[in-house]
PDB file of C-alpha atoms in Angstrom:
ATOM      1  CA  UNK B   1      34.472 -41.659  42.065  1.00  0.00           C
ATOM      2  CA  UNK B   2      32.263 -40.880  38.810  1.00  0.00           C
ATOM      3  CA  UNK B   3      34.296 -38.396  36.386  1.00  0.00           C
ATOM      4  CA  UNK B   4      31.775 -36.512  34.702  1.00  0.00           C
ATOM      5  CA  UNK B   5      34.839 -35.017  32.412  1.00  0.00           C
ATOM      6  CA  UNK B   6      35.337 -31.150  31.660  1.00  0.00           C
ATOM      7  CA  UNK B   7      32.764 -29.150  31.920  1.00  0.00           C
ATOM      8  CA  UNK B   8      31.554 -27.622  28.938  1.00  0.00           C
ATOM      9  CA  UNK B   9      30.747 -23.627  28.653  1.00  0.00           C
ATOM     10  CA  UNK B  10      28.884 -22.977  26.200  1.00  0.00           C
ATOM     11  CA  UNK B  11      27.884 -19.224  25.131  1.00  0.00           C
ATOM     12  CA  UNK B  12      25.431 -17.833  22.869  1.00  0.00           C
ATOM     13  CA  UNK B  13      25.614 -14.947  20.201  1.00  0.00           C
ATOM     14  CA  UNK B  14      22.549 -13.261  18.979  1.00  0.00           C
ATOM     15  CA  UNK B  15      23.465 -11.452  15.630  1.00  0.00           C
ATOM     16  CA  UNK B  16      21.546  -9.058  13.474  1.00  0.00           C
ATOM     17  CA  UNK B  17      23.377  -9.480   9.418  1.00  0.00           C
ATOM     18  CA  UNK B  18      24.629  -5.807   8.532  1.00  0.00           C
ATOM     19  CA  UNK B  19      25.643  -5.364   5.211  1.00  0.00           C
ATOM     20  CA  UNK B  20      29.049  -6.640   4.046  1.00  0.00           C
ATOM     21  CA  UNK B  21      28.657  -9.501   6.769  1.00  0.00           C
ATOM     22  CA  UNK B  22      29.920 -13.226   5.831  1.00  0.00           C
ATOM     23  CA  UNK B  23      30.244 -16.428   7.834  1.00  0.00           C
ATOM     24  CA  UNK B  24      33.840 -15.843   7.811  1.00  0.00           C
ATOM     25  CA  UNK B  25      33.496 -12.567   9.235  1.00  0.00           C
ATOM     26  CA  UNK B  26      30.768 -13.749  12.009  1.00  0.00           C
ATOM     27  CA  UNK B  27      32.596 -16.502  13.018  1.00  0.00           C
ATOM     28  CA  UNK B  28      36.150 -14.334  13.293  1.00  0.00           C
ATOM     29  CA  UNK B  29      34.071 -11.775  15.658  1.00  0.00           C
ATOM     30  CA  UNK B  30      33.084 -14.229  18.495  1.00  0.00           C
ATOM     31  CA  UNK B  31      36.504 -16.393  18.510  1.00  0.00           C
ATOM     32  CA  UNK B  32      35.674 -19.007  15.575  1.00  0.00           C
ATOM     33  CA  UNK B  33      38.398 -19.913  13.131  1.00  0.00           C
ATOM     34  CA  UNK B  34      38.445 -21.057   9.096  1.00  0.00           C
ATOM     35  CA  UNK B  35      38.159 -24.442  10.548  1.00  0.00           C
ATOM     36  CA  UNK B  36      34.360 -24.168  11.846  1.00  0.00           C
ATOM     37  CA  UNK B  37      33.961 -22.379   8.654  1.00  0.00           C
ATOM     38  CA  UNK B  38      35.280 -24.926   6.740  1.00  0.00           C
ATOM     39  CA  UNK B  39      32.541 -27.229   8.285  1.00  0.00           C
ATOM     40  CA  UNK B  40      29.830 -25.403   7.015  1.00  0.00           C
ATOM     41  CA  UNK B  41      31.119 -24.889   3.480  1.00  0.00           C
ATOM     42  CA  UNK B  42      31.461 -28.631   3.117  1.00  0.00           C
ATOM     43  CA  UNK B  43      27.921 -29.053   3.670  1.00  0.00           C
ATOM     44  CA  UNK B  44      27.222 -27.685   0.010  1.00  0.00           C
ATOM     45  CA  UNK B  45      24.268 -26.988  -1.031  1.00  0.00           C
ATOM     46  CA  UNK B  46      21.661 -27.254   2.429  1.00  0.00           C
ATOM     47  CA  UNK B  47      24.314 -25.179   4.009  1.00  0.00           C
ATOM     48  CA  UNK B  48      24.178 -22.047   0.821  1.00  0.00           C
ATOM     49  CA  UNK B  49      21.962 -19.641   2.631  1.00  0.00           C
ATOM     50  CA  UNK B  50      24.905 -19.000   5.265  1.00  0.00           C
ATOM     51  CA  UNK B  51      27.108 -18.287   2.249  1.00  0.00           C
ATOM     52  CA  UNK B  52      23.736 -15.668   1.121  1.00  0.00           C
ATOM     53  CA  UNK B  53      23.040 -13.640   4.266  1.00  0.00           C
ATOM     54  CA  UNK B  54      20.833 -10.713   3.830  1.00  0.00           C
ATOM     55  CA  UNK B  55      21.150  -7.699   6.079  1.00  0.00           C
ATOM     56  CA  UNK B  56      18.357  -7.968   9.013  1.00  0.00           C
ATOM     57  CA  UNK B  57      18.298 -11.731   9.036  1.00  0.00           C
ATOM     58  CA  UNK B  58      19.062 -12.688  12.733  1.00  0.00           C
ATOM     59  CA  UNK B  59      21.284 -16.101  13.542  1.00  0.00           C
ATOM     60  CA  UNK B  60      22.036 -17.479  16.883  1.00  0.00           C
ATOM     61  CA  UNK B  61      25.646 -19.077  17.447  1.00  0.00           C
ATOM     62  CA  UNK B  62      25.985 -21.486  20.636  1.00  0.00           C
ATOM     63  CA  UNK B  63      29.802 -22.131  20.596  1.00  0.00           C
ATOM     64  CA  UNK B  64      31.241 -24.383  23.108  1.00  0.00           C
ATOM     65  CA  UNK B  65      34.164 -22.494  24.394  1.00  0.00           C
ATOM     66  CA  UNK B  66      36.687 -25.338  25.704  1.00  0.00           C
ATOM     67  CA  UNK B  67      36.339 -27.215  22.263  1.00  0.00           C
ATOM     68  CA  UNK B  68      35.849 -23.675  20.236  1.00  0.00           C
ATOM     69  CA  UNK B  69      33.554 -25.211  18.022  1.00  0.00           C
ATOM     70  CA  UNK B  70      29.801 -24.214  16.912  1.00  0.00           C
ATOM     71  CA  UNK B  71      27.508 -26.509  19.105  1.00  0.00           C
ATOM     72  CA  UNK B  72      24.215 -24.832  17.186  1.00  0.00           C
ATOM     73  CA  UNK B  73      23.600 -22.011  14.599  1.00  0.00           C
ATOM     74  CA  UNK B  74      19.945 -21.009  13.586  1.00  0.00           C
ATOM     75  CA  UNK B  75      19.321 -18.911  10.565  1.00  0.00           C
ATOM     76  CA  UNK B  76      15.706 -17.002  10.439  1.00  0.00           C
ATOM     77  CA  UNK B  77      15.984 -16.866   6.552  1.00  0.00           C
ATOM     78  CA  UNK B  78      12.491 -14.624   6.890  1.00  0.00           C
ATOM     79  CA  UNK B  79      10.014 -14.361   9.851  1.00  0.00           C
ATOM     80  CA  UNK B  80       8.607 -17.561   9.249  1.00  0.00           C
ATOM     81  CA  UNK B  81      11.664 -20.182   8.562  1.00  0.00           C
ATOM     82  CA  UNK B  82      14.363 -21.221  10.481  1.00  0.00           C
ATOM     83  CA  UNK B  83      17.639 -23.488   9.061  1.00  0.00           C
ATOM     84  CA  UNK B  84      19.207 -24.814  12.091  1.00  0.00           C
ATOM     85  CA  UNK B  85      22.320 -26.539  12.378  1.00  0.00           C
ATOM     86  CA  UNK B  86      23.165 -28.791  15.557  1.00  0.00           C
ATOM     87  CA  UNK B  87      26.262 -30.556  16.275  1.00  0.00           C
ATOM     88  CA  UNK B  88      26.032 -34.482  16.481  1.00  0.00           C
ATOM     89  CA  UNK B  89      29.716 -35.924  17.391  1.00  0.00           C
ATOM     90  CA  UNK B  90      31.140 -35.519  13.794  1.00  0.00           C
ATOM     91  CA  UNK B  91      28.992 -33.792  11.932  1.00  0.00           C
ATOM     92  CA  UNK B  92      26.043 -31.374  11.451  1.00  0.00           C
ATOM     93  CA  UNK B  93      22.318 -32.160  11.932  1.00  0.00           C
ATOM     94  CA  UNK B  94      20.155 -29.821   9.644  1.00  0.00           C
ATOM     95  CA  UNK B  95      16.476 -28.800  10.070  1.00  0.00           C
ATOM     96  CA  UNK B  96      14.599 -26.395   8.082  1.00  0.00           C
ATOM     97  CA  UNK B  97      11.268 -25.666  10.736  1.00  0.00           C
ATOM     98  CA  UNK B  98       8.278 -22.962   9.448  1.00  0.00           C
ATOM     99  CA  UNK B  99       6.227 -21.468  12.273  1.00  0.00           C
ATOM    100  CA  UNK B 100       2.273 -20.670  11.927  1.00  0.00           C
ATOM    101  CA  UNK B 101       2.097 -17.021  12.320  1.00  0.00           C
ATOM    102  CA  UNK B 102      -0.100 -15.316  14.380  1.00  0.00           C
ATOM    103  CA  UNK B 103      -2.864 -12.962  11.953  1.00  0.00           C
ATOM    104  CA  UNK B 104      -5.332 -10.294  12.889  1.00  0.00           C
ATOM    105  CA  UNK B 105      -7.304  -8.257  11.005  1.00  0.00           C
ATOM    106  CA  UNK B 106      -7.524  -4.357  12.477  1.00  0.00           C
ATOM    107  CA  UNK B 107      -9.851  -1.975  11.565  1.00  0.00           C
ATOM    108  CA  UNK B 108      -8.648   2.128  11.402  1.00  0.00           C
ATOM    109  CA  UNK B 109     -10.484   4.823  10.519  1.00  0.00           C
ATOM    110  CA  UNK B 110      -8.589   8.342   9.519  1.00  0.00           C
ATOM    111  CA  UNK B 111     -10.430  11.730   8.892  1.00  0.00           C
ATOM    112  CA  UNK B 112      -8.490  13.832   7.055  1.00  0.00           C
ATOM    113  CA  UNK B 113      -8.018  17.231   9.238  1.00  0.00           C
ATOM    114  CA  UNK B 114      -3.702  18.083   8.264  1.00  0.00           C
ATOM    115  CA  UNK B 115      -2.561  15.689   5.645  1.00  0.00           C
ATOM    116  CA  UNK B 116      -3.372  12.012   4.554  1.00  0.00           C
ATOM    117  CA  UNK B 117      -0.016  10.541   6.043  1.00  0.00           C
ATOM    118  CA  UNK B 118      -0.110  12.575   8.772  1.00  0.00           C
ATOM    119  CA  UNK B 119      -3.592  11.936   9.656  1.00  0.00           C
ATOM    120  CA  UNK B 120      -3.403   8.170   9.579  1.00  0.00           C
ATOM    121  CA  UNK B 121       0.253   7.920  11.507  1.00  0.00           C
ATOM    122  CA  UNK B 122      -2.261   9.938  14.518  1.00  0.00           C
ATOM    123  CA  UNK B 123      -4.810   7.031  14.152  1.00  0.00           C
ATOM    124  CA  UNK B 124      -1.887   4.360  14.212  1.00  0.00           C
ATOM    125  CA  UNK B 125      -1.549   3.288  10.559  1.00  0.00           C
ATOM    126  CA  UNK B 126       1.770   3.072   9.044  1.00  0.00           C
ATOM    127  CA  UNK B 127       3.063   4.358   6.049  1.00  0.00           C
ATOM    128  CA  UNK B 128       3.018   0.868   4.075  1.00  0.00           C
ATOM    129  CA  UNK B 129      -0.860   0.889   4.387  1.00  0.00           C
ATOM    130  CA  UNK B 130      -1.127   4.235   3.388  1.00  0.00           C
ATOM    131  CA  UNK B 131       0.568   3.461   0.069  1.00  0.00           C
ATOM    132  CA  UNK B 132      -1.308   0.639  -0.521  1.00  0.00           C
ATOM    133  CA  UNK B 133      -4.487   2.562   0.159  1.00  0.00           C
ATOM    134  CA  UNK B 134      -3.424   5.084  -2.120  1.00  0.00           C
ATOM    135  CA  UNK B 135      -2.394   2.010  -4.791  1.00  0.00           C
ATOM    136  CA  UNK B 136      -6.048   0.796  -4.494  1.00  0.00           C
ATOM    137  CA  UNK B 137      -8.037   4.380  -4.368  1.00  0.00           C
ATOM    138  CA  UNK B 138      -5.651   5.959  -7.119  1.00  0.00           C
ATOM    139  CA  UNK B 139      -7.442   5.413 -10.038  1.00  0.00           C
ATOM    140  CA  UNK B 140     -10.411   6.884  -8.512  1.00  0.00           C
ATOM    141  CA  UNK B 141      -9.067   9.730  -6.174  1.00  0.00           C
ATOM    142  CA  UNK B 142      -6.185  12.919  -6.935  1.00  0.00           C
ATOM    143  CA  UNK B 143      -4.724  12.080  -3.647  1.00  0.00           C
ATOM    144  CA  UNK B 144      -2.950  15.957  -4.127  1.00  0.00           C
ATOM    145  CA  UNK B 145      -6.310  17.993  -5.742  1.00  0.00           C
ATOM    146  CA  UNK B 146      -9.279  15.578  -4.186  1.00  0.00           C
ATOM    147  CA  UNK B 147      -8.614  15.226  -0.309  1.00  0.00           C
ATOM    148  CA  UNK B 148     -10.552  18.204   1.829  1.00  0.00           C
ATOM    149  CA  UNK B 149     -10.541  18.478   5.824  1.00  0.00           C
ATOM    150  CA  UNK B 150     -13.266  15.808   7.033  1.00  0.00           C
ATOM    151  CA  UNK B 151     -12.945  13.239   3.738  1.00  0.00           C
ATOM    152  CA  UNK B 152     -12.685  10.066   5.627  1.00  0.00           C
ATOM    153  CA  UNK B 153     -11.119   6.671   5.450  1.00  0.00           C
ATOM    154  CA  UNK B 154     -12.405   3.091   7.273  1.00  0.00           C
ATOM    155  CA  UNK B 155      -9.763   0.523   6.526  1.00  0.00           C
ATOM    156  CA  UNK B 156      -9.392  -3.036   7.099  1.00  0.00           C
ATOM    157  CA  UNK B 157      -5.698  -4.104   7.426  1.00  0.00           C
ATOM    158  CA  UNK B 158      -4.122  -7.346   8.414  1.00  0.00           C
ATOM    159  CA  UNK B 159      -0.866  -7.810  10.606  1.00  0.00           C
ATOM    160  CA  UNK B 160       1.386 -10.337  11.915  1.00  0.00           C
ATOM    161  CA  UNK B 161       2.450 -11.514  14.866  1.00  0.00           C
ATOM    162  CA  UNK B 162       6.436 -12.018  14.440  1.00  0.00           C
ATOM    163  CA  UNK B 163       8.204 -13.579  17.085  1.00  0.00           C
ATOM    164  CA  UNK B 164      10.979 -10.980  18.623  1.00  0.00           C
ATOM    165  CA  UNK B 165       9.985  -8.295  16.352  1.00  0.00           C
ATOM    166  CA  UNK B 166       5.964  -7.866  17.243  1.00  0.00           C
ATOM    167  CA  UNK B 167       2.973  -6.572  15.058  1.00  0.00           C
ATOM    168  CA  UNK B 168       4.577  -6.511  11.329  1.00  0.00           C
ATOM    169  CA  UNK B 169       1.661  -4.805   8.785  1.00  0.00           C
ATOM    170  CA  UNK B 170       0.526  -7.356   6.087  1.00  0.00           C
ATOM    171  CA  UNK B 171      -2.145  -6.394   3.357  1.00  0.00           C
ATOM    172  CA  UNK B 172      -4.793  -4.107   3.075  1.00  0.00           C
ATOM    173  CA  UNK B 173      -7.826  -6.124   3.154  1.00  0.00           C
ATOM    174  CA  UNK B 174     -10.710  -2.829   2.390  1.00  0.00           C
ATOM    175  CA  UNK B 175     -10.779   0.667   2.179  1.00  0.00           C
ATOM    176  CA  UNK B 176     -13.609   2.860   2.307  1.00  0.00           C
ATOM    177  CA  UNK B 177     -13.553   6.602   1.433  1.00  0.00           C
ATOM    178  CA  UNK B 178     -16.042   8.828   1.881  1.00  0.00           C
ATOM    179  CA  UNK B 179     -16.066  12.683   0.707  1.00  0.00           C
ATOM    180  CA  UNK B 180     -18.318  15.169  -0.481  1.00  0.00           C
ATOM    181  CA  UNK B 181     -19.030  13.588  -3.492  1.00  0.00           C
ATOM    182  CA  UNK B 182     -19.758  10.020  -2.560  1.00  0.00           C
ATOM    183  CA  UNK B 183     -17.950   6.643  -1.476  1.00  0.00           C
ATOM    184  CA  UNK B 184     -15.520   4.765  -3.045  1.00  0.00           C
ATOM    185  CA  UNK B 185     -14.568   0.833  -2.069  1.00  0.00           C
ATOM    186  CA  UNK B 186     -11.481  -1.423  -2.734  1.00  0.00           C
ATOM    187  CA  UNK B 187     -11.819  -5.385  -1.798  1.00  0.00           C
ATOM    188  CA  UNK B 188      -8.630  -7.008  -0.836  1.00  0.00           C
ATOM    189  CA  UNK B 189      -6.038  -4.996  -2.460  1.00  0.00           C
ATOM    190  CA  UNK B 190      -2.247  -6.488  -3.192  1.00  0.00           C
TER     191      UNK B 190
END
């Protein structure tokens, strides 16, 4: 008869970096020891963002639990880049793998009936849009003495599609404002 050895169990940790969180510290909470760490720190410098986490990066940990060693660890060092580590007998394979993002361009308009902010969060645009529609009107508008009930805004705003996280706002492409006075344009505002 064939012996197909032990069977392997591996598990997988999805973890979101909090503040004050090392590899050390990661690997203790889900059963690792210095030694797996140890592995990683001898990888020098392609291995240095592990040893730089930044709270909100994510990282998924395969770790084969009969051999209690790392199998895989991905690093999304933003919401385009991965660093990905893979076990390979001895040693670590490393890939560094950038993902085309999904883009759309959405178009809002707000007509200012309570407040600015409070008007656009009711017609679904967040607060980073508003400041940058603010950044791009304020040398033409008091946002605090200018704005009446019925001024309106027409915006053009781009987001991105992020995997496991959804529609993340980008830039403010154009903003229109129209009041009693007249109408004032920005183009592609950053």
């Amino acid at each position: 008869s064939y012996d197909e050895g032990p069977e392997t169990q591996v598990e997988l940790y999805n973890i979101s970096v909090n503040p004050g969180d090392n590899l050390t510290k990661i690997f203790h909470s889900i059963g690792l020891g210095n030694k797996e760490v140890a592995l990683f720190s001898n990888l020098g410098k392609k291995a240095k963002p592990l040893y730089d986490l930044k709270p909100k990066q994510t990282m998924s940990i395969s770790v084969d639990k009969t051999e209690q060693r790392c199998v895989n660890l991905s690093l999304w060092l933003n919401n385009e880049e991965k660093l990905e580590f893979a076990w390979n007998e001895d040693h670590y394979d490393i890939s560094r793998t950038k993902q085309q993002l999904a883009t759309s361009i959405n178009y809002a308009k707000i007509v200012v009936k309570h407040s600015l902010l409070e008007d656009a969060i009711k017609a679904g645009v967040s607060k980073n849009i508003v400041y940058q529609l603010t950044e791009a009107l304020g040398w033409e508008i008091d946002f605090i003495k200018d704005l009446r009930s019925g001024d309106e805004f027409k915006l053009l705003y781009k987001q991105v599609y992020v995997p496991n996280k959804g529609y993340v706002d980008g830039d403010l492409e154009e903003v229109v404002f129209t009041n009693r006075t007249g109408e004032f344009r920005a183009d592609k505002f950053q």
